[in-house]
PDB file of C-alpha atoms in Angstrom:
ATOM      1  CA  UNK P  21       0.000   0.000   0.000  1.00  0.00           C
ATOM      2  CA  UNK P  22       1.259   3.446  -0.822  1.00  0.00           C
ATOM      3  CA  UNK P  23       1.596   6.188   1.757  1.00  0.00           C
ATOM      4  CA  UNK P  24      -1.126   8.202  -0.033  1.00  0.00           C
ATOM      5  CA  UNK P  25      -3.551   5.262   0.102  1.00  0.00           C
ATOM      6  CA  UNK P  26      -2.786   4.767   3.794  1.00  0.00           C
ATOM      7  CA  UNK P  27      -3.388   8.436   4.560  1.00  0.00           C
ATOM      8  CA  UNK P  28      -6.681   8.383   2.631  1.00  0.00           C
ATOM      9  CA  UNK P  29      -7.741   5.202   4.453  1.00  0.00           C
ATOM     10  CA  UNK P  30      -7.169   6.800   7.854  1.00  0.00           C
ATOM     11  CA  UNK P  31      -8.818  10.098   6.825  1.00  0.00           C
ATOM     12  CA  UNK P  32     -11.870   8.305   5.433  1.00  0.00           C
ATOM     13  CA  UNK P  33     -12.056   6.047   8.480  1.00  0.00           C
ATOM     14  CA  UNK P  34     -12.156   9.093  10.754  1.00  0.00           C
ATOM     15  CA  UNK P  35     -14.868  10.724   8.638  1.00  0.00           C
ATOM     16  CA  UNK P  36     -17.060   7.634   8.467  1.00  0.00           C
ATOM     17  CA  UNK P  37     -16.549   6.681  12.106  1.00  0.00           C
ATOM     18  CA  UNK P  38     -17.709  10.169  13.118  1.00  0.00           C
ATOM     19  CA  UNK P  39     -20.708  10.160  10.765  1.00  0.00           C
ATOM     20  CA  UNK P  40     -21.633   6.564  11.540  1.00  0.00           C
ATOM     21  CA  UNK P  41     -21.410   7.096  15.288  1.00  0.00           C
ATOM     22  CA  UNK P  42     -23.596  10.212  15.083  1.00  0.00           C
ATOM     23  CA  UNK P  43     -26.216   8.239  13.142  1.00  0.00           C
ATOM     24  CA  UNK P  44     -26.040   5.241  15.477  1.00  0.00           C
ATOM     25  CA  UNK P  45     -26.464   7.496  18.517  1.00  0.00           C
ATOM     26  CA  UNK P  46     -29.254   9.352  16.680  1.00  0.00           C
ATOM     27  CA  UNK P  47     -28.031  12.783  17.728  1.00  0.00           C
ATOM     28  CA  UNK P  48     -30.546  15.531  16.991  1.00  0.00           C
ATOM     29  CA  UNK P  49     -28.982  16.800  13.721  1.00  0.00           C
ATOM     30  CA  UNK P  50     -28.959  13.230  12.393  1.00  0.00           C
ATOM     31  CA  UNK P  51     -32.600  12.753  13.395  1.00  0.00           C
ATOM     32  CA  UNK P  52     -33.443  15.872  11.393  1.00  0.00           C
ATOM     33  CA  UNK P  53     -31.438  14.685   8.383  1.00  0.00           C
ATOM     34  CA  UNK P  54     -33.154  11.288   8.570  1.00  0.00           C
ATOM     35  CA  UNK P  55     -36.575  12.944   8.554  1.00  0.00           C
ATOM     36  CA  UNK P  56     -35.621  15.227   5.654  1.00  0.00           C
ATOM     37  CA  UNK P  57     -34.418  12.232   3.638  1.00  0.00           C
ATOM     38  CA  UNK P  58     -37.568  10.257   4.441  1.00  0.00           C
ATOM     39  CA  UNK P  59     -35.817   7.645   6.601  1.00  0.00           C
ATOM     40  CA  UNK P  60     -36.872   6.393   9.998  1.00  0.00           C
ATOM     41  CA  UNK P  61     -34.366   6.820  12.817  1.00  0.00           C
ATOM     42  CA  UNK P  62     -33.912   3.026  12.860  1.00  0.00           C
ATOM     43  CA  UNK P  63     -33.073   2.980   9.144  1.00  0.00           C
ATOM     44  CA  UNK P  64     -30.638   5.860   9.609  1.00  0.00           C
ATOM     45  CA  UNK P  65     -28.994   3.938  12.460  1.00  0.00           C
ATOM     46  CA  UNK P  66     -28.504   0.986  10.102  1.00  0.00           C
ATOM     47  CA  UNK P  67     -26.858   3.319   7.595  1.00  0.00           C
ATOM     48  CA  UNK P  68     -24.608   4.501  10.432  1.00  0.00           C
ATOM     49  CA  UNK P  69     -23.675   0.896  11.197  1.00  0.00           C
ATOM     50  CA  UNK P  70     -22.685   0.398   7.562  1.00  0.00           C
ATOM     51  CA  UNK P  71     -20.582   3.563   7.656  1.00  0.00           C
ATOM     52  CA  UNK P  72     -18.839   2.489  10.859  1.00  0.00           C
ATOM     53  CA  UNK P  73     -18.245  -1.004   9.465  1.00  0.00           C
ATOM     54  CA  UNK P  74     -16.764   0.519   6.319  1.00  0.00           C
ATOM     55  CA  UNK P  75     -14.473   2.704   8.410  1.00  0.00           C
ATOM     56  CA  UNK P  76     -13.259  -0.269  10.415  1.00  0.00           C
ATOM     57  CA  UNK P  77     -12.769  -2.190   7.173  1.00  0.00           C
ATOM     58  CA  UNK P  78     -10.587   0.590   5.790  1.00  0.00           C
ATOM     59  CA  UNK P  79      -8.394   0.410   8.882  1.00  0.00           C
ATOM     60  CA  UNK P  80      -8.171  -3.384   8.708  1.00  0.00           C
ATOM     61  CA  UNK P  81      -7.277  -2.913   5.044  1.00  0.00           C
ATOM     62  CA  UNK P  82      -4.008  -1.343   6.141  1.00  0.00           C
ATOM     63  CA  UNK P  83      -3.009  -4.887   7.148  1.00  0.00           C
ATOM     64  CA  UNK P  84      -5.309  -7.078   5.016  1.00  0.00           C
ATOM     65  CA  UNK P  85      -5.620  -5.351   1.604  1.00  0.00           C
ATOM     66  CA  UNK P  86      -8.649  -7.353   0.433  1.00  0.00           C
ATOM     67  CA  UNK P  87     -10.713  -6.107   3.394  1.00  0.00           C
ATOM     68  CA  UNK P  88      -9.761  -2.516   2.538  1.00  0.00           C
ATOM     69  CA  UNK P  89     -10.831  -3.024  -1.062  1.00  0.00           C
ATOM     70  CA  UNK P  90     -14.181  -4.504  -0.048  1.00  0.00           C
ATOM     71  CA  UNK P  91     -14.776  -1.774   2.544  1.00  0.00           C
ATOM     72  CA  UNK P  92     -13.987   0.936  -0.016  1.00  0.00           C
ATOM     73  CA  UNK P  93     -16.347  -0.640  -2.548  1.00  0.00           C
ATOM     74  CA  UNK P  94     -19.098  -0.837   0.072  1.00  0.00           C
ATOM     75  CA  UNK P  95     -18.647   2.799   1.054  1.00  0.00           C
ATOM     76  CA  UNK P  96     -18.706   3.825  -2.593  1.00  0.00           C
ATOM     77  CA  UNK P  97     -22.038   2.033  -3.050  1.00  0.00           C
ATOM     78  CA  UNK P  98     -23.391   3.667   0.109  1.00  0.00           C
ATOM     79  CA  UNK P  99     -22.361   7.121  -1.136  1.00  0.00           C
ATOM     80  CA  UNK P 100     -23.876   6.442  -4.536  1.00  0.00           C
ATOM     81  CA  UNK P 101     -27.131   5.668  -2.762  1.00  0.00           C
ATOM     82  CA  UNK P 102     -26.877   8.929  -0.811  1.00  0.00           C
ATOM     83  CA  UNK P 103     -26.478  10.915  -4.033  1.00  0.00           C
ATOM     84  CA  UNK P 104     -29.484   9.137  -5.563  1.00  0.00           C
ATOM     85  CA  UNK P 105     -31.627   9.962  -2.500  1.00  0.00           C
ATOM     86  CA  UNK P 106     -30.626  13.637  -2.705  1.00  0.00           C
ATOM     87  CA  UNK P 107     -31.321  13.840  -6.433  1.00  0.00           C
ATOM     88  CA  UNK P 108     -34.720  12.151  -6.084  1.00  0.00           C
ATOM     89  CA  UNK P 109     -35.650  14.693  -3.418  1.00  0.00           C
ATOM     90  CA  UNK P 110     -34.655  17.502  -5.758  1.00  0.00           C
ATOM     91  CA  UNK P 111     -31.847  18.710  -3.493  1.00  0.00           C
ATOM     92  CA  UNK P 112     -29.337  21.108  -4.956  1.00  0.00           C
ATOM     93  CA  UNK P 113     -25.579  20.653  -5.153  1.00  0.00           C
ATOM     94  CA  UNK P 114     -25.045  22.080  -1.675  1.00  0.00           C
ATOM     95  CA  UNK P 115     -26.946  19.147  -0.187  1.00  0.00           C
ATOM     96  CA  UNK P 116     -25.338  16.326  -2.162  1.00  0.00           C
ATOM     97  CA  UNK P 117     -21.814  17.767  -2.482  1.00  0.00           C
ATOM     98  CA  UNK P 118     -20.529  16.092   0.721  1.00  0.00           C
ATOM     99  CA  UNK P 119     -21.526  12.657  -0.599  1.00  0.00           C
ATOM    100  CA  UNK P 120     -19.901  13.405  -3.955  1.00  0.00           C
ATOM    101  CA  UNK P 121     -16.677  14.654  -2.355  1.00  0.00           C
ATOM    102  CA  UNK P 122     -16.497  11.639  -0.041  1.00  0.00           C
ATOM    103  CA  UNK P 123     -17.236   9.400  -3.025  1.00  0.00           C
ATOM    104  CA  UNK P 124     -14.350  10.947  -4.948  1.00  0.00           C
ATOM    105  CA  UNK P 125     -12.047  10.434  -1.960  1.00  0.00           C
ATOM    106  CA  UNK P 126     -13.095   6.785  -1.672  1.00  0.00           C
ATOM    107  CA  UNK P 127     -12.604   6.323  -5.425  1.00  0.00           C
ATOM    108  CA  UNK P 128      -9.121   7.849  -5.137  1.00  0.00           C
ATOM    109  CA  UNK P 129      -8.344   5.504  -2.230  1.00  0.00           C
ATOM    110  CA  UNK P 130      -9.515   2.482  -4.219  1.00  0.00           C
ATOM    111  CA  UNK P 131      -7.503   3.522  -7.252  1.00  0.00           C
ATOM    112  CA  UNK P 132      -4.301   3.996  -5.221  1.00  0.00           C
ATOM    113  CA  UNK P 133      -4.997   0.860  -3.227  1.00  0.00           C
ATOM    114  CA  UNK P 134      -5.578  -1.339  -6.274  1.00  0.00           C
ATOM    115  CA  UNK P 135      -2.629   0.087  -8.236  1.00  0.00           C
ATOM    116  CA  UNK P 136      -0.332  -0.653  -5.277  1.00  0.00           C
ATOM    117  CA  UNK P 137      -1.691  -4.227  -5.101  1.00  0.00           C
ATOM    118  CA  UNK P 138      -0.425  -5.007  -8.615  1.00  0.00           C
TER     119      UNK P 138
END
């Protein structure tokens, strides 16, 4: 694994652990976001669990590359779903930009990660 891929893995893990934990704990801002997106709090908690699992997978991927690849792919699918939800709701770029930026970071991680695995 390259240094850049390792740095991205840790950065993304921190981001998704924070977001996932906030969703799992159902803090008030996350409850509001869940309602705006049309999700129940329980469904949003499950999304948080997926985010936290992906974050842990990225960290494990520092040692076991296949786990990192699978975690990155899972997070990319999750972020794609977030963008679709925002677009279906008619949200503007300000609302879906964080998912797009995180998606680009995960894609960059996967690219660096897979190139280093060759």
